GROMACS .gro file of C-alpha atoms in nm:
model
  188
    1UNK     CA    1  -1.080  -0.462  -0.244
    2UNK     CA    2  -1.044  -0.215  -0.522
    3UNK     CA    3  -1.231  -0.464  -0.730
    4UNK     CA    4  -1.505  -0.513  -0.500
    5UNK     CA    5  -1.532  -0.159  -0.434
    6UNK     CA    6  -1.620  -0.087  -0.828
    7UNK     CA    7  -1.862  -0.430  -0.859
    8UNK     CA    8  -2.041  -0.261  -0.526
    9UNK     CA    9  -2.041   0.117  -0.662
   10UNK     CA   10  -1.908   0.175  -0.300
   11UNK     CA   11  -1.715   0.495  -0.156
   12UNK     CA   12  -1.314   0.452  -0.103
   13UNK     CA   13  -1.184   0.733   0.098
   14UNK     CA   14  -0.829   0.789   0.200
   15UNK     CA   15  -0.750   0.898   0.605
   16UNK     CA   16  -0.353   1.018   0.724
   17UNK     CA   17  -0.305   0.901   1.118
   18UNK     CA   18  -0.071   1.121   1.321
   19UNK     CA   19   0.177   0.887   1.469
   20UNK     CA   20   0.036   0.927   1.860
   21UNK     CA   21  -0.253   0.615   1.731
   22UNK     CA   22   0.043   0.484   1.707
   23UNK     CA   23   0.131   0.459   2.039
   24UNK     CA   24  -0.170   0.415   2.215
   25UNK     CA   25  -0.216   0.073   2.403
   26UNK     CA   26  -0.561  -0.096   2.521
   27UNK     CA   27  -0.623  -0.068   2.868
   28UNK     CA   28  -0.760  -0.420   2.937
   29UNK     CA   29  -0.728  -0.747   2.683
   30UNK     CA   30  -0.969  -0.737   2.362
   31UNK     CA   31  -0.975  -1.023   2.219
   32UNK     CA   32  -1.162  -1.035   1.810
   33UNK     CA   33  -1.292  -1.318   1.634
   34UNK     CA   34  -1.133  -1.360   1.299
   35UNK     CA   35  -1.345  -1.163   1.008
   36UNK     CA   36  -1.522  -1.479   0.817
   37UNK     CA   37  -1.364  -1.364   0.532
   38UNK     CA   38  -1.064  -1.493   0.604
   39UNK     CA   39  -0.825  -1.767   0.602
   40UNK     CA   40  -1.056  -2.074   0.636
   41UNK     CA   41  -0.756  -2.221   0.848
   42UNK     CA   42  -0.825  -1.946   1.185
   43UNK     CA   43  -1.176  -2.028   1.163
   44UNK     CA   44  -1.284  -2.056   1.538
   45UNK     CA   45  -0.950  -1.850   1.655
   46UNK     CA   46  -0.972  -1.568   1.790
   47UNK     CA   47  -0.673  -1.269   1.833
   48UNK     CA   48  -0.554  -1.077   2.121
   49UNK     CA   49  -0.530  -0.712   2.024
   50UNK     CA   50  -0.200  -0.510   2.060
   51UNK     CA   51  -0.351  -0.158   1.940
   52UNK     CA   52  -0.655   0.157   2.002
   53UNK     CA   53  -0.777   0.119   1.668
   54UNK     CA   54  -0.904  -0.278   1.677
   55UNK     CA   55  -1.145  -0.145   1.984
   56UNK     CA   56  -1.378   0.040   1.783
   57UNK     CA   57  -1.667  -0.123   1.726
   58UNK     CA   58  -1.912  -0.118   1.368
   59UNK     CA   59  -2.306  -0.180   1.339
   60UNK     CA   60  -2.327  -0.502   1.242
   61UNK     CA   61  -2.595  -0.367   0.963
   62UNK     CA   62  -2.370  -0.187   0.774
   63UNK     CA   63  -2.031  -0.318   0.599
   64UNK     CA   64  -1.720  -0.069   0.672
   65UNK     CA   65  -1.346  -0.232   0.517
   66UNK     CA   66  -1.107  -0.028   0.735
   67UNK     CA   67  -0.722  -0.061   0.519
   68UNK     CA   68  -0.436   0.027   0.795
   69UNK     CA   69  -0.082   0.064   0.670
   70UNK     CA   70   0.117   0.195   0.935
   71UNK     CA   71  -0.031   0.544   0.937
   72UNK     CA   72  -0.246   0.538   0.616
   73UNK     CA   73  -0.599   0.449   0.631
   74UNK     CA   74  -0.832   0.356   0.309
   75UNK     CA   75  -1.185   0.318   0.382
   76UNK     CA   76  -1.425   0.141   0.170
   77UNK     CA   77  -1.831   0.125   0.212
   78UNK     CA   78  -2.140   0.175   0.084
   79UNK     CA   79  -2.289   0.510   0.237
   80UNK     CA   80  -2.155   0.792   0.213
   81UNK     CA   81  -2.285   0.890   0.547
   82UNK     CA   82  -2.149   0.629   0.771
   83UNK     CA   83  -1.840   0.614   0.619
   84UNK     CA   84  -1.839   1.008   0.775
   85UNK     CA   85  -1.979   0.870   1.062
   86UNK     CA   86  -1.680   0.701   1.126
   87UNK     CA   87  -1.378   0.927   0.989
   88UNK     CA   88  -1.519   1.147   1.240
   89UNK     CA   89  -1.566   0.865   1.553
   90UNK     CA   90  -1.184   0.817   1.470
   91UNK     CA   91  -1.123   1.144   1.458
   92UNK     CA   92  -1.297   1.163   1.780
   93UNK     CA   93  -0.988   0.950   1.892
   94UNK     CA   94  -0.690   0.984   1.697
   95UNK     CA   95  -0.528   1.277   1.526
   96UNK     CA   96  -0.617   1.165   1.189
   97UNK     CA   97  -0.616   1.395   0.885
   98UNK     CA   98  -0.931   1.380   0.645
   99UNK     CA   99  -0.821   1.281   0.299
  100UNK     CA  100  -1.116   1.270   0.117
  101UNK     CA  101  -1.190   1.039  -0.189
  102UNK     CA  102  -0.823   0.798  -0.252
  103UNK     CA  103  -0.571   0.932  -0.455
  104UNK     CA  104  -0.318   0.666  -0.359
  105UNK     CA  105  -0.106   0.423  -0.144
  106UNK     CA  106   0.172   0.220  -0.072
  107UNK     CA  107   0.269   0.344  -0.410
  108UNK     CA  108  -0.030   0.251  -0.593
  109UNK     CA  109  -0.155   0.567  -0.756
  110UNK     CA  110  -0.558   0.492  -0.744
  111UNK     CA  111  -0.828   0.711  -0.939
  112UNK     CA  112  -1.189   0.642  -0.939
  113UNK     CA  113  -1.426   0.857  -1.218
  114UNK     CA  114  -1.676   0.663  -1.141
  115UNK     CA  115  -1.835   0.439  -0.915
  116UNK     CA  116  -1.852   0.132  -1.088
  117UNK     CA  117  -1.460   0.191  -1.237
  118UNK     CA  118  -1.149   0.159  -1.050
  119UNK     CA  119  -0.813   0.189  -1.163
  120UNK     CA  120  -0.496   0.168  -1.024
  121UNK     CA  121  -0.095   0.207  -1.172
  122UNK     CA  122   0.189   0.304  -1.000
  123UNK     CA  123   0.311   0.551  -1.278
  124UNK     CA  124   0.446   0.802  -0.983
  125UNK     CA  125   0.668   0.561  -0.814
  126UNK     CA  126   0.840   0.365  -1.082
  127UNK     CA  127   0.868   0.791  -1.251
  128UNK     CA  128   1.029   0.805  -0.815
  129UNK     CA  129   1.221   0.522  -0.865
  130UNK     CA  130   1.382   0.621  -1.262
  131UNK     CA  131   1.449   0.890  -1.103
  132UNK     CA  132   1.646   0.851  -0.769
  133UNK     CA  133   1.856   0.578  -1.072
  134UNK     CA  134   1.853   0.918  -1.289
  135UNK     CA  135   1.726   0.726  -1.488
  136UNK     CA  136   1.453   0.974  -1.562
  137UNK     CA  137   1.581   1.040  -1.895
  138UNK     CA  138   1.568   0.677  -2.044
  139UNK     CA  139   1.407   0.584  -2.376
  140UNK     CA  140   1.150   0.359  -2.310
  141UNK     CA  141   1.176   0.005  -2.475
  142UNK     CA  142   0.935  -0.315  -2.354
  143UNK     CA  143   1.220  -0.532  -2.364
  144UNK     CA  144   1.552  -0.340  -2.326
  145UNK     CA  145   1.742  -0.665  -2.444
  146UNK     CA  146   1.653  -0.929  -2.686
  147UNK     CA  147   1.492  -1.212  -2.577
  148UNK     CA  148   1.788  -1.468  -2.799
  149UNK     CA  149   2.072  -1.198  -2.628
  150UNK     CA  150   2.285  -1.476  -2.500
  151UNK     CA  151   2.523  -1.294  -2.212
  152UNK     CA  152   2.890  -1.459  -2.098
  153UNK     CA  153   3.161  -1.418  -1.876
  154UNK     CA  154   3.413  -1.309  -2.206
  155UNK     CA  155   3.165  -0.992  -2.281
  156UNK     CA  156   3.271  -0.885  -1.941
  157UNK     CA  157   3.465  -0.543  -1.917
  158UNK     CA  158   3.885  -0.667  -1.923
  159UNK     CA  159   3.950  -0.237  -1.884
  160UNK     CA  160   3.960  -0.215  -1.487
  161UNK     CA  161   3.862   0.172  -1.435
  162UNK     CA  162   3.517   0.025  -1.628
  163UNK     CA  163   3.518  -0.261  -1.303
  164UNK     CA  164   3.531  -0.045  -1.042
  165UNK     CA  165   3.293   0.194  -1.222
  166UNK     CA  166   3.075  -0.123  -1.256
  167UNK     CA  167   3.074  -0.158  -0.885
  168UNK     CA  168   2.966   0.151  -0.737
  169UNK     CA  169   2.609   0.088  -0.983
  170UNK     CA  170   2.341   0.021  -0.736
  171UNK     CA  171   2.233  -0.334  -0.919
  172UNK     CA  172   2.085  -0.468  -0.631
  173UNK     CA  173   1.851  -0.200  -0.511
  174UNK     CA  174   1.739  -0.154  -0.890
  175UNK     CA  175   1.641  -0.481  -0.880
  176UNK     CA  176   1.475  -0.423  -0.516
  177UNK     CA  177   1.253  -0.212  -0.629
  178UNK     CA  178   1.131  -0.332  -0.922
  179UNK     CA  179   1.067  -0.689  -0.750
  180UNK     CA  180   0.864  -0.489  -0.409
  181UNK     CA  181   0.703  -0.238  -0.440
  182UNK     CA  182   0.490  -0.332  -0.163
  183UNK     CA  183   0.755  -0.096   0.020
  184UNK     CA  184   0.783   0.179  -0.163
  185UNK     CA  185   0.707   0.454  -0.034
  186UNK     CA  186   1.045   0.338   0.215
  187UNK     CA  187   1.229   0.285  -0.025
  188UNK     CA  188   1.222   0.646  -0.220
   0.00000   0.00000   0.00000
C-alpha cells in the first residue's frame, strides 16, 4: 500500500481506535462482497461481517483504503477532504484518536518527506530489540561470523558453569523477534 500511495501521491494518515470499538457487535447479519483487488480464488464469494466497522459505507467514486490491525488504522486516499470526512464519520461512531500523518505501525517507521516518496524502516523496533536483550552497546557488523567459519560439538564449552549460564540465554526469543517482525508490538 505504501508503494501505491507514493506512486499515486496519496495522503497517508493514521488513527488509533478506542478499545470499546473492538467489542461492537452488529445488530443484524451483514454480508460484504470481496473486493475485486483480492485473490481471484474468492471471486463471487461474500464475507459475513462480525464487527461494526465493516458496516461503514464509502463513496463509490473515491477510493479510500482503510488498513486495520486490531486498533491501529492507516487511511490512504487522494483527497485530504475525503480522508478528513471519513475520520470525522469514524469519530462519530467510535472513540478514536486522530494521529494525523502516519509515522509508524506494527513496528515499522513511516517517513513521508513528499507525497511521491515514502520510506519505511524498522530501526526503532530493532533498537528496542537490542535494548530488551542487553545488546544496545554492541558493535554493529555486517556479518557477525565469517561465512567460512564452521561450528562443531567439540567447540562446545566443557566448563559446567558456562553451560548452565548458556541455558539461561533466551536464544529462541532472539530469533523469534528477528523472524516475526509483524508481531513486533507484542514482543517488546
